CSV table of C-alpha atoms and ligand atoms in Angstrom, one decimal:
chain,number,residue,atom,x,y,z
J,1,UNK,CA,0.0,0.0,0.0
J,2,UNK,CA,1.1,3.6,-0.5
J,3,UNK,CA,-0.1,6.8,1.0
J,4,UNK,CA,-2.4,9.1,-1.1
J,5,UNK,CA,-4.3,12.3,-0.5
J,6,UNK,CA,-7.7,13.4,-1.7
J,7,UNK,CA,-11.0,15.0,-0.8
J,8,UNK,CA,-13.7,13.0,0.8
J,9,UNK,CA,-16.8,13.3,3.0
J,10,UNK,CA,-17.6,11.3,6.1
J,11,UNK,CA,-21.4,11.6,5.9
J,12,UNK,CA,-24.3,12.9,3.7
J,13,UNK,CA,-24.5,16.3,5.5
J,14,UNK,CA,-20.8,17.1,5.8
J,15,UNK,CA,-18.8,19.0,3.2
J,16,UNK,CA,-15.9,17.3,1.4
J,17,UNK,CA,-12.5,18.0,2.9
J,18,UNK,CA,-8.8,16.8,2.9
J,19,UNK,CA,-8.5,13.0,3.4
J,20,UNK,CA,-5.5,10.8,3.7
J,21,UNK,CA,-5.8,7.1,2.7
J,22,UNK,CA,-3.9,4.2,1.2
J,23,UNK,CA,-4.0,2.8,-2.3
J,24,UNK,CA,-3.0,-0.7,-3.3
J,25,UNK,CA,0.5,-1.2,-4.7
J,26,UNK,CA,0.8,-1.7,-8.4
J,27,UNK,CA,0.1,-5.3,-9.2
J,28,UNK,CA,1.3,-7.2,-12.3
J,29,UNK,CA,-1.5,-5.9,-14.6
J,30,UNK,CA,-2.0,-2.6,-12.9
J,31,UNK,CA,-1.3,0.9,-14.1
J,32,UNK,CA,-0.7,3.8,-11.7
J,33,UNK,CA,-1.8,7.2,-13.0
J,34,UNK,CA,-0.8,10.5,-11.5
J,35,UNK,CA,-4.0,12.4,-11.8
J,36,UNK,CA,-3.8,15.8,-13.5
J,37,UNK,CA,-7.5,16.6,-13.7
J,38,UNK,CA,-10.8,15.2,-12.6
J,39,UNK,CA,-14.2,16.3,-13.9
J,40,UNK,CA,-17.1,17.0,-11.5
J,41,UNK,CA,-20.2,14.9,-12.4
J,42,UNK,CA,-23.6,15.5,-10.9
J,43,UNK,CA,-23.4,11.8,-9.9
J,44,UNK,CA,-20.6,12.8,-7.5
J,45,UNK,CA,-23.0,15.1,-5.7
J,46,UNK,CA,-25.8,12.6,-5.7
J,47,UNK,CA,-23.4,10.0,-4.2
J,48,UNK,CA,-21.6,12.3,-1.7
J,49,UNK,CA,-25.0,13.3,-0.3
J,50,UNK,CA,-26.4,9.7,-0.4
J,51,UNK,CA,-29.3,10.7,-2.7
J,52,UNK,CA,-29.3,7.2,-4.3
J,53,UNK,CA,-29.3,5.7,-0.7
J,54,UNK,CA,-26.3,3.4,-1.3
J,55,UNK,CA,-23.3,5.5,-0.3
J,56,UNK,CA,-20.6,4.0,1.8
J,57,UNK,CA,-18.6,6.5,3.9
J,58,UNK,CA,-16.0,7.9,3.8
J,59,UNK,CA,-16.9,8.7,0.2
J,60,UNK,CA,-14.2,10.0,-2.2
J,61,UNK,CA,-15.9,10.8,-5.6
J,62,UNK,CA,-14.6,11.4,-9.1
J,63,UNK,CA,-14.9,9.3,-12.2
J,64,UNK,CA,-13.6,11.6,-15.0
J,65,UNK,CA,-10.0,11.0,-14.4
J,66,UNK,CA,-7.1,12.0,-16.7
J,67,UNK,CA,-3.3,12.1,-16.1
J,68,UNK,CA,-0.1,10.4,-17.0
J,69,UNK,CA,1.1,6.9,-16.3
J,70,UNK,CA,3.5,6.9,-13.4
J,71,UNK,CA,4.1,3.2,-13.0
J,72,UNK,CA,3.1,-0.1,-14.7
J,73,UNK,CA,3.1,-3.7,-13.5
J,74,UNK,CA,5.4,-6.3,-15.0
J,75,UNK,CA,2.7,-7.8,-17.2
J,76,UNK,CA,1.3,-4.6,-18.5
J,77,UNK,CA,1.3,-4.4,-22.3
J,78,UNK,CA,-1.2,-1.6,-23.1
J,79,UNK,CA,0.5,1.4,-21.4
J,80,UNK,CA,3.9,2.9,-20.9
J,81,UNK,CA,5.2,5.2,-18.2
J,82,UNK,CA,4.7,8.8,-19.2
J,83,UNK,CA,1.8,8.1,-21.6
J,84,UNK,CA,-1.6,10.0,-21.2
J,85,UNK,CA,-4.3,7.8,-19.7
J,86,UNK,CA,-7.9,8.1,-18.4
J,87,UNK,CA,-10.3,6.2,-16.1
J,88,UNK,CA,-14.1,6.5,-16.2
J,89,UNK,CA,-16.8,5.1,-14.0
J,90,UNK,CA,-15.7,1.5,-13.8
J,91,UNK,CA,-12.4,-0.1,-12.6
J,92,UNK,CA,-13.3,-3.8,-12.9
J,93,UNK,CA,-16.1,-6.3,-13.8
J,94,UNK,CA,-16.5,-10.1,-13.7
J,95,UNK,CA,-15.2,-10.4,-17.3
J,96,UNK,CA,-17.2,-13.7,-17.7
J,97,UNK,CA,-20.9,-13.0,-17.8
J,98,UNK,CA,-22.9,-12.5,-21.1
J,99,UNK,CA,-22.7,-8.7,-20.8
J,100,UNK,CA,-19.0,-8.6,-20.1
J,101,UNK,CA,-18.4,-10.9,-23.0
J,102,UNK,CA,-20.4,-8.5,-25.2
J,103,UNK,CA,-18.1,-5.7,-24.1
J,104,UNK,CA,-20.9,-4.2,-22.0
J,105,UNK,CA,-19.1,-4.3,-18.7
J,106,UNK,CA,-21.4,-1.5,-17.4
J,107,UNK,CA,-24.2,-4.1,-17.4
J,108,UNK,CA,-22.1,-6.8,-15.8
J,109,UNK,CA,-24.5,-9.3,-14.3
J,110,UNK,CA,-22.3,-9.7,-11.2
J,111,UNK,CA,-22.0,-5.9,-10.8
J,112,UNK,CA,-19.2,-3.9,-12.1
J,113,UNK,CA,-16.7,-2.3,-9.7
J,114,UNK,CA,-17.5,1.5,-9.6
J,115,UNK,CA,-14.5,3.8,-9.6
J,116,UNK,CA,-15.7,5.1,-6.2
J,117,UNK,CA,-18.3,3.6,-3.8
J,118,UNK,CA,-17.5,0.2,-5.2
J,119,UNK,CA,-15.8,-2.8,-3.6
J,120,UNK,CA,-12.2,-3.2,-4.8
J,121,UNK,CA,-11.7,-6.8,-6.1
J,122,UNK,CA,-8.0,-6.8,-5.2
J,123,UNK,CA,-8.5,-5.7,-1.5
J,124,UNK,CA,-12.2,-6.0,-0.6
J,125,UNK,CA,-12.1,-2.3,0.4
J,126,UNK,CA,-14.3,0.6,-0.8
J,127,UNK,CA,-13.0,2.2,-3.9
J,128,UNK,CA,-11.9,5.8,-3.8
J,129,UNK,CA,-12.3,8.0,-6.9
J,130,UNK,CA,-10.5,10.7,-8.8
J,131,UNK,CA,-10.6,13.6,-6.4
J,132,UNK,CA,-7.1,12.5,-5.4
J,133,UNK,CA,-3.5,12.6,-6.5
J,134,UNK,CA,-3.2,9.1,-8.0
J,135,UNK,CA,-5.1,6.0,-8.8
J,136,UNK,CA,-4.2,2.3,-9.5
J,137,UNK,CA,-6.4,0.5,-12.0
J,138,UNK,CA,-6.1,-2.7,-14.0
J,139,UNK,CA,-4.9,-2.0,-17.6
J,140,UNK,CA,-8.1,-3.4,-19.1
J,141,UNK,CA,-10.1,-0.5,-17.5
J,142,UNK,CA,-7.7,2.3,-18.5
J,143,UNK,CA,-8.3,4.3,-21.6
J,144,UNK,CA,-5.9,5.8,-24.2
J,145,UNK,CA,-6.4,9.5,-24.6
J,146,UNK,CA,-6.1,11.6,-27.8
J,147,UNK,CA,-2.9,13.6,-27.8
J,148,UNK,CA,-4.3,16.5,-29.8
J,149,UNK,CA,-6.9,17.7,-27.3
J,150,UNK,CA,-6.6,19.9,-24.2
J,151,UNK,CA,-6.1,17.4,-21.4
J,152,UNK,CA,-8.3,19.1,-18.8
J,153,UNK,CA,-11.2,19.3,-21.3
J,154,UNK,CA,-10.9,15.6,-22.1
J,155,UNK,CA,-11.6,14.6,-18.5
J,156,UNK,CA,-15.4,15.0,-18.8
J,157,UNK,CA,-15.5,12.7,-21.8
J,158,UNK,CA,-14.8,9.8,-19.4
J,159,UNK,CA,-18.4,10.0,-18.0
J,160,UNK,CA,-20.4,12.8,-19.6
J,161,UNK,CA,-19.0,11.9,-23.0
J,162,UNK,CA,-19.5,8.2,-23.0
J,163,UNK,CA,-22.9,8.4,-21.2
J,164,UNK,CA,-24.3,10.4,-24.1
J,165,UNK,CA,-22.3,8.8,-26.9
J,166,UNK,CA,-23.5,5.3,-26.1
J,167,UNK,CA,-27.3,5.9,-26.4
J,168,UNK,CA,-26.7,8.1,-29.5
J,169,UNK,CA,-25.0,5.2,-31.2
J,170,UNK,CA,-27.4,2.6,-29.8
J,171,UNK,CA,-30.4,4.4,-31.3
J,172,UNK,CA,-28.4,5.1,-34.5
J,173,UNK,CA,-28.5,8.8,-34.5
J,174,UNK,CA,-27.3,10.4,-37.7
J,175,UNK,CA,-28.1,12.6,-40.7
J,176,UNK,CA,-31.8,13.1,-41.5
J,177,UNK,CA,-32.9,12.6,-37.9
J,178,UNK,CA,-34.4,15.1,-35.5
J,179,UNK,CA,-32.8,14.6,-32.1
J,180,UNK,CA,-33.7,16.3,-28.8
J,181,UNK,CA,-31.4,16.8,-25.9
J,182,UNK,CA,-33.0,17.8,-22.5
J,183,UNK,CA,-30.9,19.9,-20.1
J,184,UNK,CA,-27.8,21.8,-20.9
J,185,UNK,CA,-25.4,20.7,-18.2
J,186,UNK,CA,-22.4,18.4,-18.3
J,187,UNK,CA,-24.1,15.5,-20.0
J,188,UNK,CA,-26.4,17.7,-22.1
J,189,UNK,CA,-23.7,19.8,-23.6
J,190,UNK,CA,-21.7,16.7,-24.6
J,191,UNK,CA,-24.9,15.2,-26.2
J,192,UNK,CA,-25.4,18.4,-28.2
J,193,UNK,CA,-21.8,18.3,-29.5
J,194,UNK,CA,-21.8,14.6,-30.3
J,195,UNK,CA,-25.2,14.5,-31.9
J,196,UNK,CA,-24.2,17.5,-34.1
J,197,UNK,CA,-21.0,15.7,-35.1
J,198,UNK,CA,-23.0,12.6,-36.0
J,199,UNK,CA,-25.0,14.7,-38.4
J,200,UNK,CA,-28.4,14.9,-36.7
J,201,UNK,CA,-30.6,18.0,-36.5
J,202,UNK,CA,-30.3,18.8,-32.8
J,203,UNK,CA,-32.9,20.5,-30.7
J,204,UNK,CA,-31.9,21.5,-27.2
J,205,UNK,CA,-34.5,21.8,-24.4
J,206,UNK,CA,-33.5,24.1,-21.5
J,207,UNK,CA,-35.1,25.7,-18.5
J,208,UNK,CA,-32.5,28.4,-18.6
J,209,UNK,CA,-33.2,31.2,-21.2
J,210,UNK,CA,-29.6,32.5,-20.7
J,211,UNK,CA,-28.2,29.3,-22.3
J,212,UNK,CA,-29.8,29.8,-25.7
J,213,UNK,CA,-26.9,31.4,-27.4
J,214,UNK,CA,-24.4,29.0,-25.9
J,215,UNK,CA,-26.4,26.0,-27.0
J,216,UNK,CA,-26.3,27.2,-30.6
J,217,UNK,CA,-22.6,27.7,-30.5
J,218,UNK,CA,-22.2,24.2,-29.1
J,219,UNK,CA,-24.1,22.8,-32.1
J,220,UNK,CA,-27.8,23.0,-31.5
J,221,UNK,CA,-29.8,23.8,-34.6
J,222,UNK,CA,-32.8,24.9,-32.5
J,223,UNK,CA,-33.3,25.7,-28.8
J,224,UNK,CA,-36.6,25.4,-27.0
J,225,UNK,CA,-37.4,27.0,-23.6
J,226,UNK,CA,-39.1,24.0,-22.1
J,227,UNK,CA,-41.4,26.1,-19.7
J,228,UNK,CA,-43.0,27.6,-22.8
J,229,UNK,CA,-46.0,25.4,-23.7
J,230,UNK,CA,-46.4,27.0,-27.1
J,231,UNK,CA,-42.8,26.4,-28.1
J,232,UNK,CA,-43.1,22.8,-26.9
J,233,UNK,CA,-46.4,22.1,-28.7
J,234,UNK,CA,-44.9,23.2,-32.0
J,235,UNK,CA,-42.6,20.1,-31.9
J,236,UNK,CA,-45.4,17.5,-31.1
J,237,UNK,CA,-44.8,14.0,-32.5
J,238,UNK,CA,-41.7,15.1,-34.5
J,239,UNK,CA,-38.7,13.6,-32.9
J,240,UNK,CA,-36.8,10.4,-33.9
J,241,UNK,CA,-35.0,10.3,-30.5
J,242,UNK,CA,-34.7,12.3,-27.3
J,243,UNK,CA,-32.0,12.1,-24.7
J,244,UNK,CA,-33.0,13.3,-21.3
J,245,UNK,CA,-30.0,14.5,-19.2
J,246,UNK,CA,-31.8,16.2,-16.4
J,247,UNK,CA,-30.6,15.6,-12.8
J,248,UNK,CA,-33.8,16.7,-11.0
J,249,UNK,CA,-37.4,15.6,-10.9
J,250,UNK,CA,-39.4,16.9,-13.9
J,251,UNK,CA,-42.3,16.0,-16.2
J,252,UNK,CA,-41.0,13.6,-18.8
J,253,UNK,CA,-44.5,13.2,-20.4
J,254,UNK,CA,-44.0,16.6,-22.0
J,255,UNK,CA,-41.1,15.0,-23.9
J,256,UNK,CA,-42.8,11.7,-24.7
J,257,UNK,CA,-45.5,13.7,-26.5
J,258,UNK,CA,-42.8,15.1,-28.8
J,259,UNK,CA,-41.8,11.6,-30.1
J,260,UNK,CA,-42.8,10.3,-33.5
J,261,UNK,CA,-44.5,6.9,-33.6
J,262,UNK,CA,-42.1,4.1,-32.5
J,263,UNK,CA,-39.5,6.7,-31.4
J,264,UNK,CA,-37.6,6.6,-28.1
J,265,UNK,CA,-37.0,8.8,-25.1
J,266,UNK,CA,-33.9,7.6,-23.4
J,267,UNK,CA,-33.3,8.7,-19.8
J,268,UNK,CA,-29.7,9.1,-18.7
J,269,UNK,CA,-30.3,11.8,-16.0
J,270,UNK,CA,-30.9,10.0,-12.7
J,271,UNK,CA,-33.1,12.0,-10.3
J,272,UNK,CA,-33.5,10.4,-6.9
J,273,UNK,CA,-37.3,9.9,-7.1
J,274,UNK,CA,-39.3,7.8,-9.6
J,275,UNK,CA,-40.6,9.7,-12.7
J,276,UNK,CA,-44.3,9.3,-13.6
J,277,UNK,CA,-45.1,8.0,-17.1
J,278,UNK,CA,-48.5,8.6,-18.7
J,279,UNK,CA,-48.8,5.2,-20.4
J,280,UNK,CA,-51.4,6.3,-22.9
J,281,UNK,CA,-48.9,8.5,-24.7
J,282,UNK,CA,-46.7,5.4,-25.1
J,283,UNK,CA,-49.6,3.1,-26.1
J,284,UNK,CA,-51.1,5.3,-28.7
J,285,UNK,CA,-47.9,5.8,-30.7
J,286,UNK,CA,-46.0,2.7,-29.7
J,287,UNK,CA,-43.4,5.0,-28.2
J,288,UNK,CA,-40.5,3.8,-26.1
J,289,UNK,CA,-39.2,5.0,-22.7
J,290,UNK,CA,-35.7,3.7,-22.1
J,291,UNK,CA,-32.6,4.1,-20.0
J,292,UNK,CA,-28.9,3.8,-20.6
J,293,UNK,CA,-25.9,3.5,-18.3
J,294,UNK,CA,-22.5,5.0,-19.2
J,295,UNK,CA,-20.8,2.7,-21.8
J,296,UNK,CA,-18.5,-0.3,-22.1
J,297,UNK,CA,-14.7,0.0,-22.2
J,298,UNK,CA,-14.4,-0.6,-26.0
J,299,UNK,CA,-17.1,1.9,-26.7
J,300,UNK,CA,-15.5,4.4,-24.4
J,301,UNK,CA,-12.3,4.1,-26.4
J,302,UNK,CA,-14.2,4.4,-29.6
J,303,UNK,CA,-15.8,7.6,-28.3
J,304,UNK,CA,-12.4,9.1,-27.2
J,305,UNK,CA,-11.0,8.3,-30.7
J,306,UNK,CA,-14.1,9.9,-32.3
J,307,UNK,CA,-13.6,13.0,-30.2
J,308,UNK,CA,-9.9,13.1,-31.2
J,309,UNK,CA,-10.9,12.9,-34.9
J,310,UNK,CA,-13.6,15.5,-34.6
J,311,UNK,CA,-11.8,17.8,-32.2
J,312,UNK,CA,-14.5,17.5,-29.5
J,313,UNK,CA,-13.9,18.3,-25.9
J,314,UNK,CA,-16.0,19.6,-23.0
J,315,UNK,CA,-16.4,23.3,-22.3
J,316,UNK,CA,-14.9,23.5,-18.8
J,317,UNK,CA,-14.4,25.8,-15.8
J,318,UNK,CA,-11.3,24.8,-13.9
J,319,UNK,CA,-11.5,24.9,-10.1
J,320,UNK,CA,-9.1,24.1,-7.2
J,321,UNK,CA,-10.1,21.1,-5.1
J,322,UNK,CA,-10.9,23.5,-2.2
J,323,UNK,CA,-13.8,25.0,-4.2
J,324,UNK,CA,-15.7,21.7,-4.6
J,325,UNK,CA,-18.6,22.6,-2.3
J,326,UNK,CA,-19.1,25.9,-4.2
J,327,UNK,CA,-19.1,24.0,-7.4
J,328,UNK,CA,-21.8,21.6,-6.1
J,329,UNK,CA,-23.9,24.6,-5.0
J,330,UNK,CA,-23.7,26.1,-8.4
J,331,UNK,CA,-24.5,22.8,-10.0
J,332,UNK,CA,-27.7,22.6,-8.1
J,333,UNK,CA,-28.6,26.0,-9.6
J,334,UNK,CA,-27.9,24.7,-13.1
J,335,UNK,CA,-25.1,27.2,-13.1
J,336,UNK,CA,-22.4,25.1,-14.8
J,337,UNK,CA,-20.7,26.1,-18.0
J,338,UNK,CA,-20.6,23.3,-18.7
J,339,UNK,CA,-18.4,21.1,-16.6
J,340,UNK,CA,-16.3,21.8,-13.6
J,341,UNK,CA,-12.9,20.2,-13.7
J,342,UNK,CA,-10.6,20.0,-10.7
J,343,UNK,CA,-6.9,20.9,-11.1
J,344,UNK,CA,-5.2,18.3,-8.9
J,345,UNK,CA,-2.2,20.5,-8.5
J,346,UNK,CA,-4.4,22.3,-5.9
J,347,UNK,CA,-4.1,19.3,-3.7
J,348,UNK,CA,-0.4,19.8,-3.1
J,349,UNK,CA,0.1,20.6,0.5
J,350,UNK,CA,-3.6,20.0,1.3
J,351,UNK,CA,-3.1,16.8,3.3
J,352,UNK,CA,-5.4,16.3,6.3
J,353,UNK,CA,-3.8,16.9,9.7
R,401,NAP,P1,-25.6,18.9,-14.5
R,401,NAP,O1,-24.4,19.4,-15.1
R,401,NAP,O2,-26.1,19.4,-13.2
R,401,NAP,O3,-26.8,19.2,-15.6
R,401,NAP,C1,-28.2,18.9,-15.3
R,401,NAP,C2,-29.0,19.9,-16.1
R,401,NAP,O4,-30.4,19.5,-15.9
R,401,NAP,C3,-29.0,21.3,-15.7
R,401,NAP,O5,-27.9,22.0,-16.3
R,401,NAP,C4,-30.3,21.8,-16.2
R,401,NAP,O6,-30.2,22.2,-17.6
R,401,NAP,C5,-31.2,20.7,-16.1
R,401,NAP,N1,-32.0,20.8,-14.8
R,401,NAP,C6,-31.6,20.8,-13.6
R,401,NAP,N2,-32.6,20.9,-12.7
R,401,NAP,C7,-33.7,20.9,-13.5
R,401,NAP,C8,-35.1,20.8,-13.2
R,401,NAP,N3,-35.6,20.9,-11.9
R,401,NAP,N4,-36.0,20.7,-14.2
R,401,NAP,C9,-35.5,20.7,-15.5
R,401,NAP,N5,-34.2,20.7,-15.8
R,401,NAP,C10,-33.4,20.8,-14.8
R,401,NAP,O7,-25.6,17.3,-14.3
R,401,NAP,P2,-24.8,16.2,-15.2
R,401,NAP,O8,-23.5,15.9,-14.6
R,401,NAP,O9,-25.0,16.5,-16.6
R,401,NAP,O10,-25.7,14.9,-14.8
R,401,NAP,C11,-27.1,14.8,-15.2
R,401,NAP,C12,-27.7,13.6,-14.6
R,401,NAP,O11,-27.2,12.4,-15.3
R,401,NAP,C13,-27.4,13.4,-13.1
R,401,NAP,O12,-28.6,12.9,-12.5
R,401,NAP,C14,-26.4,12.3,-13.1
R,401,NAP,O13,-26.3,11.6,-11.9
R,401,NAP,C15,-26.8,11.5,-14.3
R,401,NAP,N6,-25.8,10.6,-14.9
R,401,NAP,C16,-26.2,9.4,-15.4
R,401,NAP,C17,-25.3,8.6,-16.0
R,401,NAP,C18,-25.8,7.3,-16.6
R,401,NAP,O14,-25.0,6.5,-16.9
R,401,NAP,N7,-27.1,7.2,-16.9
R,401,NAP,C19,-24.0,9.0,-16.1
R,401,NAP,C20,-23.6,10.2,-15.6
R,401,NAP,C21,-24.5,11.0,-15.0
R,401,NAP,P3,-30.9,23.5,-18.1
R,401,NAP,O15,-30.4,24.7,-17.3
R,401,NAP,O16,-30.5,23.5,-19.6
R,401,NAP,O17,-32.4,23.3,-18.0
R,402,ZN,ZN1,-20.6,10.6,-14.0
R,403,ZN,ZN1,-19.7,-9.5,-15.9
């Protein structure tokens, strides 16, 4: 084991603060990454505050991790010291079940090991995430990063990027299609960029009138203020696909009404309470209401390569680790443009007493 520092919280109602802990030593197939930046996902906030009712404390969030390889195990073939590397939401899975064999480790039937709040296979201890100086991960769950993109702005691709890329691919979004994205936050702004790059006609739904111009710059062809019933009604039964990226409770039936016959509303936003579905609007047009969870390792690599080719990164606001609670507060006010990224240099000298 080696000593590491990060930011964690001891309970749902306490702020995150400096935290000293130990990481496992680098095993034969492990890669140690010195973390340069870590994105701030709304899931980090849900988890730190136990909104999904499954948090194990202390909780050290962060699953949009980028940095350089500091050390590799004797049997590592995929990475070399000094190379850029990333880690997303998973660090291990059973590798044997039908989902794992299909490259869909996120749906591992035995449960994948989450980057934080999971149970580390190698030690049996709770996993600690990317709000820290370093991480040790098996090479099969480490991603190669494009060299041509700004590193800090690549970090959010590891969750927000893949979580939106995967359903856009699964529902075959492309030219000639009208695609809706609900909510312009971390996930939503990546969905707009990716769907635009895939050639779709992109319509962004927002509750924030001040985001209209930004959304167009990010790649939206049209922007709808979702509180305006008239604007919403004008799009009735016209969408091929809608991706809902909203973190809070809201009326999804307003969006289901906008789908064509047989089209799908896919939920990636994960509010803590159940969402009510008016089944008649599904029945009468054979519409689908679906969900999607991050993406597999191979697809995450495909997404990173796609972003490298198309020059796609996240629009970020860099923060020091010490400002995490302010960032969470702004996130709750939908005041994120459009992803906070923590500069891990700010952790130097921040070790807990
Ligand atoms: P975020 O940056 O906070 O963005 C959420 C956006 O939702 C806001 O910017 C806002 O957009 C909209 N919104 C917020 N409150 C709203 C309300 N009351 N009514 C309507 N719209 C509202 O969050 P994020 O990091 O993108 O994450 C979004 C959600 O996805 C979270 O629940 C997160 O846990 C979940 N998630 C799921 C997966 C998965 O695998 N399925 C992966 C990662 C994250 P506007 O200002 O434009 O309205
Ligand atoms: Zn996330
Ligand atoms: Zn499995």
